[in-house]
Short mmCIF file of C-alpha atoms in Angstrom, two decimals:
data_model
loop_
_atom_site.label_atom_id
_atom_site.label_comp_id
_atom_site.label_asym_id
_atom_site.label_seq_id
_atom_site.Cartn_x
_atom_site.Cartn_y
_atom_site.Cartn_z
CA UNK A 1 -21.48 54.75 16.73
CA UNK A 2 -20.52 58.15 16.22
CA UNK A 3 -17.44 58.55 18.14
CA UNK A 4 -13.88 58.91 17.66
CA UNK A 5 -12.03 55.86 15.40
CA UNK A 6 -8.84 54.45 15.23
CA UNK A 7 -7.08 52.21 13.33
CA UNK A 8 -5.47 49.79 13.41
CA UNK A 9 -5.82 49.33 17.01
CA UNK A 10 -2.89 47.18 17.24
CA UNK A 11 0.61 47.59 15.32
CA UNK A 12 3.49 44.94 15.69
CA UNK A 13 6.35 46.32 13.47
CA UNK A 14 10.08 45.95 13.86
CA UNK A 15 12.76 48.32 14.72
CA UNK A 16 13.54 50.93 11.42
CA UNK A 17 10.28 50.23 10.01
CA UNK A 18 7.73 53.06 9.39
CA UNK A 19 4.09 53.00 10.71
CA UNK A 20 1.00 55.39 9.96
CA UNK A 21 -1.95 55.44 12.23
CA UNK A 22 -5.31 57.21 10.68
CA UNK A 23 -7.83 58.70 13.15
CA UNK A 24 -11.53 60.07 12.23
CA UNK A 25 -12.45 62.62 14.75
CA UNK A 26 -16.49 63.64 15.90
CA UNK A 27 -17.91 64.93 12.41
CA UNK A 28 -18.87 67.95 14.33
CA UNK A 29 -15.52 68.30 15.85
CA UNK A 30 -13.13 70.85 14.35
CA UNK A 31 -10.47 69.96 17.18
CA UNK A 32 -7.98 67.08 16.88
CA UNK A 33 -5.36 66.17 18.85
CA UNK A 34 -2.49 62.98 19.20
CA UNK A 35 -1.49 62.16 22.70
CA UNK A 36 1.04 59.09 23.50
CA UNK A 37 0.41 56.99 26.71
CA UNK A 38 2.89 54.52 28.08
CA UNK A 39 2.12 52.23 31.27
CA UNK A 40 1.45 54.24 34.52
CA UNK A 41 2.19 57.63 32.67
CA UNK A 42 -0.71 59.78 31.90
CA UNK A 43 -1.59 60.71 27.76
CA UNK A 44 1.33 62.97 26.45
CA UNK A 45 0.79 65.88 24.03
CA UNK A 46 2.22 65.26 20.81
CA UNK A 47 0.03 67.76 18.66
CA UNK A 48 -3.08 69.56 17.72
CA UNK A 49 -4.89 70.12 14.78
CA UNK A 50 -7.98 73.34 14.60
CA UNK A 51 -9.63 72.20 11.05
CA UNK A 52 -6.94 71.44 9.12
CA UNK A 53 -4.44 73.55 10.76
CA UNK A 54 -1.72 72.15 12.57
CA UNK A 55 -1.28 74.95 15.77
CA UNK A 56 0.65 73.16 18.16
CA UNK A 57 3.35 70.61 18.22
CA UNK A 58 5.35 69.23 21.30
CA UNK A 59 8.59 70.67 21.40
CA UNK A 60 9.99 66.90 22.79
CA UNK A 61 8.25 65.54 19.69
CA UNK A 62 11.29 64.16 17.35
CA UNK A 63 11.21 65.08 14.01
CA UNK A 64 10.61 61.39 12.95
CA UNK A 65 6.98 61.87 13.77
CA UNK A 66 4.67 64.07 11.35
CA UNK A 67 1.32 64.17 11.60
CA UNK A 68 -1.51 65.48 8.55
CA UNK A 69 -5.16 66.40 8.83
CA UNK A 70 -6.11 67.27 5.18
CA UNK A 71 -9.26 68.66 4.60
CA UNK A 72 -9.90 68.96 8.18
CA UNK A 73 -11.45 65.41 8.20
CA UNK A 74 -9.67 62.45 9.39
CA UNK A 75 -5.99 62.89 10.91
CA UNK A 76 -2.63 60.31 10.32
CA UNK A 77 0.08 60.04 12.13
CA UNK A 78 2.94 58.48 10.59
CA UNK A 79 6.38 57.68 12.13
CA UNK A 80 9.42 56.97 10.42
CA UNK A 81 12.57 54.20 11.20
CA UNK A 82 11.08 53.08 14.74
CA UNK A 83 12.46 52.61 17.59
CA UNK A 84 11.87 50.88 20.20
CA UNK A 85 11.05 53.82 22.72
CA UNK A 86 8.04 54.59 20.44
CA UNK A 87 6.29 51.32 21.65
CA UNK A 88 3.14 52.86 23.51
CA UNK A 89 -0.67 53.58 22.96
CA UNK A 90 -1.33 56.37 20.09
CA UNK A 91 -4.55 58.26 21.42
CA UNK A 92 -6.62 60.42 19.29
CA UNK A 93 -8.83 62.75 20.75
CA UNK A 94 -11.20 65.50 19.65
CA UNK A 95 -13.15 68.17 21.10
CA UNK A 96 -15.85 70.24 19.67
CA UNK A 97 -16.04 74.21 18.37
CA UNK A 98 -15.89 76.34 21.75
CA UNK A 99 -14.92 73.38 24.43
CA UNK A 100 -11.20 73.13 24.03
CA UNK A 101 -10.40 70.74 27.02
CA UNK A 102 -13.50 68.61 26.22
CA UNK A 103 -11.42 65.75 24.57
CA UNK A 104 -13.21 62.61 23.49
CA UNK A 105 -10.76 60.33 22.99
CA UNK A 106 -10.61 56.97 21.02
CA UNK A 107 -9.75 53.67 21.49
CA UNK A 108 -6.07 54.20 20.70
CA UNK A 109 -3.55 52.42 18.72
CA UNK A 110 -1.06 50.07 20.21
CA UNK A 111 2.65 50.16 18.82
CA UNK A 112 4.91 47.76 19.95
CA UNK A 113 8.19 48.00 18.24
CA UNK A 114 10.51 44.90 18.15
CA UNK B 1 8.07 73.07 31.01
CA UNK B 2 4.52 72.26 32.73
CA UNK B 3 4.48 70.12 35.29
CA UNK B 4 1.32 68.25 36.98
CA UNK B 5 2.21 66.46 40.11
CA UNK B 6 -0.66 64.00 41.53
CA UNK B 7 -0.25 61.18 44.01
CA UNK B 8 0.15 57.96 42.05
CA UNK B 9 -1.15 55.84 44.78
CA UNK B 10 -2.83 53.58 45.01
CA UNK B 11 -5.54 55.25 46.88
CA UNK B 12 -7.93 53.03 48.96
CA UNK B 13 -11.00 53.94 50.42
CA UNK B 14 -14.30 52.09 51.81
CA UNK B 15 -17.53 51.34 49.65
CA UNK B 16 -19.39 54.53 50.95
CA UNK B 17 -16.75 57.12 51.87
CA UNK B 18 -15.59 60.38 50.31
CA UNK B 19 -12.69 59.94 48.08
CA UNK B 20 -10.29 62.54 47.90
CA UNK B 21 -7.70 63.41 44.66
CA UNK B 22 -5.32 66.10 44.93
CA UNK B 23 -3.62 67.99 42.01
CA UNK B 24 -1.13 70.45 42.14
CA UNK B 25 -0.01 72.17 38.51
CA UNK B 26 2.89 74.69 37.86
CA UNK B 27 1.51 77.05 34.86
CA UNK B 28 0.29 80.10 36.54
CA UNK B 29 -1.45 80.91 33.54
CA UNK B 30 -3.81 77.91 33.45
CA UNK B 31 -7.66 78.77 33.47
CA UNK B 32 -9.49 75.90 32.91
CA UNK B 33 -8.91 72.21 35.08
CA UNK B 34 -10.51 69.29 33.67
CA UNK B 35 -10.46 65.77 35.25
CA UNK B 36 -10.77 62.54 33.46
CA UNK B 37 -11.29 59.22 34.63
CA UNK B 38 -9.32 55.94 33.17
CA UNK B 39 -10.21 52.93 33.73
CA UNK B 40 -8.07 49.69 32.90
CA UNK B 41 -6.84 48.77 29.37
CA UNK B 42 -9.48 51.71 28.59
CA UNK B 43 -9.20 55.59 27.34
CA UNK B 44 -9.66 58.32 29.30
CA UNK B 45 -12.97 60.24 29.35
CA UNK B 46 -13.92 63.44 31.00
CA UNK B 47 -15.90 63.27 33.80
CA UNK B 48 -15.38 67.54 35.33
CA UNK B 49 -14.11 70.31 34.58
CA UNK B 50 -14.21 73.78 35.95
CA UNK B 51 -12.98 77.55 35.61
CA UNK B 52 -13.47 79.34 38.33
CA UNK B 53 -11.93 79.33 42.31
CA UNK B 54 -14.34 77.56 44.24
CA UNK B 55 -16.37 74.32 44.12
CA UNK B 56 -18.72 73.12 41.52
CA UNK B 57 -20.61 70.10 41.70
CA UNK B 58 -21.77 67.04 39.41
CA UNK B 59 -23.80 64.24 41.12
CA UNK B 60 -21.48 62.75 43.44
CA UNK B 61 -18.71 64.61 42.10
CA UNK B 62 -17.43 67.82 43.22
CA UNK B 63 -13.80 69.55 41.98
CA UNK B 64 -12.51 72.18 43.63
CA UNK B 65 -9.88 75.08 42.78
CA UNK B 66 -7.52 77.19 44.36
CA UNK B 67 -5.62 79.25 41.69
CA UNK B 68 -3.39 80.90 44.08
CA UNK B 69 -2.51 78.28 45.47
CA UNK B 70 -2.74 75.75 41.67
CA UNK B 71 -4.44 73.27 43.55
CA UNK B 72 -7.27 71.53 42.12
CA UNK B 73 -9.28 68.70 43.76
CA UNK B 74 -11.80 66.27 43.00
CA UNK B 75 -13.76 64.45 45.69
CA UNK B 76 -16.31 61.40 44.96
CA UNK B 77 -18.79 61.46 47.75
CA UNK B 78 -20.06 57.68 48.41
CA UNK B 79 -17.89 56.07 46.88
CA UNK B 80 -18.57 52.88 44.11
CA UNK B 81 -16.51 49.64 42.97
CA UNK B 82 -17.26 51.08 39.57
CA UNK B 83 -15.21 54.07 40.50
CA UNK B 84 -12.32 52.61 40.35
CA UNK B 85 -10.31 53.56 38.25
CA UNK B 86 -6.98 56.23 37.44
CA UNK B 87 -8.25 59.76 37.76
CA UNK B 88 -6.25 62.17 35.43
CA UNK B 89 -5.88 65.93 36.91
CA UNK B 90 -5.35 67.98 33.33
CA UNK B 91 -5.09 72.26 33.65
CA UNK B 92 -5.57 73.97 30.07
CA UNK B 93 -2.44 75.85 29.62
CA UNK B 94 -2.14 79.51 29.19
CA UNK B 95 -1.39 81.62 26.52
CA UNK B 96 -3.63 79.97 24.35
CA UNK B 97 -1.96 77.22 24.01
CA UNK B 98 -5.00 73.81 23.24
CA UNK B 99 -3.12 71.19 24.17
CA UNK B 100 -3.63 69.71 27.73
CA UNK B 101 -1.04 68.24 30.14
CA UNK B 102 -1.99 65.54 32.03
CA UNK B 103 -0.83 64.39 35.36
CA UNK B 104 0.15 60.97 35.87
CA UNK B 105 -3.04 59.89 37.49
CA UNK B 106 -4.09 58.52 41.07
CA UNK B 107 -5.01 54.71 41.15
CA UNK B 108 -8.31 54.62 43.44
CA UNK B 109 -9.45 51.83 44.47
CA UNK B 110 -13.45 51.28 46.46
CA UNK B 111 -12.88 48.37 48.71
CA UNK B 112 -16.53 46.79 48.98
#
């Protein structure tokens, strides 16, 4: 299956504790983006990545959250001293050269923070 | 800040029927809509998308846009059990910016 992977899909961790998610885009893709979705909300925009580039970052993103794409490859998304408003799903998505707005998205990443 | 507004429902329509999802958006500058469909304890994945006023049609679906009026639509002609499912209305923001906003989604649900 070549689509978009993420891991781990599940994350149990307890308040103040740091947590790093990895996500390996399309290999074709040159697009990656982080979007957090809580129950009944639709995916919010944390940030975007063209290549290895990071272009865009929410301005309601805290600065506890930092997210890497080296080499333009795979992406992580690491945030420090939870809490427990950052319980949600963690979706990566990317989108190919010339279709911004075409997002395939993975499986996502479930944080629940004690 | 952009805002996407879409009734949360749920929406409930007849095996058969037209279903009908409204979207309304607030960034004038927006030139590309996209919907994507969601369905339970699952991802979203894009199902339409489209650029210009008008209609443009995929199978069953068809979205429609009004820019002066930032109002996108998306109906689903004979309507499925399979399509139901949250249907996310997401406008491509201007001024280059990548990253989509979502609405909150409408919850349809085909009655057989």
């Amino acid at each position: 299956d070549t689509g978009v992977s993420q891991n781990p899909r599940h994350k149990i961790t307890k308040r103040g504790q740091n947590v790093t998610f990895r996500c390996d885009p399309i290999s074709e893709h040159n697009r990656l983006y982080w979007y957090r979705q809580t129950l009944g909300q639709g995916p919010e925009f944390l940030t975007y990545f063209q290549n290895e580039a990071q272009l865009e970052k929410s301005r309601l993103l805290s600065d506890r959250f930092s997210a890497e794409r080296p080499k333009g490859s795979f992406s992580t998304l690491e945030i420090q001293r939870t809490e427990q408003g950052d319980s949600a799903m963690y979706l990566c998505a990317s989108s190919p050269r010339g279709g911004p707005g075409e997002l395939f998205f993975g499986e996502g990443s479930r944080l629940t923070v004690l | 800040q952009k805002e996407v507004e879409q009734n949360s429902g749920p929406l409930s329509v007849p095996e058969g029927a037209i279903a009908s999802l409204n979207c309304t958006y607030s960034d004038r500058g927006s030139q590309s809509f996209f919907w994507y469909r969601q369905y339970s304890g699952k991802s979203p994945e894009l199902i339409m998308s489209i650029y210009s006023n008008g209609d443009k049609e995929d199978g069953r679906f068809t979205a429609q846009l009004n820019k002066a009026s930032q109002y996108v639509s998306l109906l689903i002609r004979d309507s499925q059990p399979s399509d139901s499912a949250t249907y996310l209305c997401a406008p491509r923001g201007g001024g280059g910016a990548d990253g989509l906003t979502f609405g909150k989604g409408t919850h349809l649900i085909i009655q057989p």
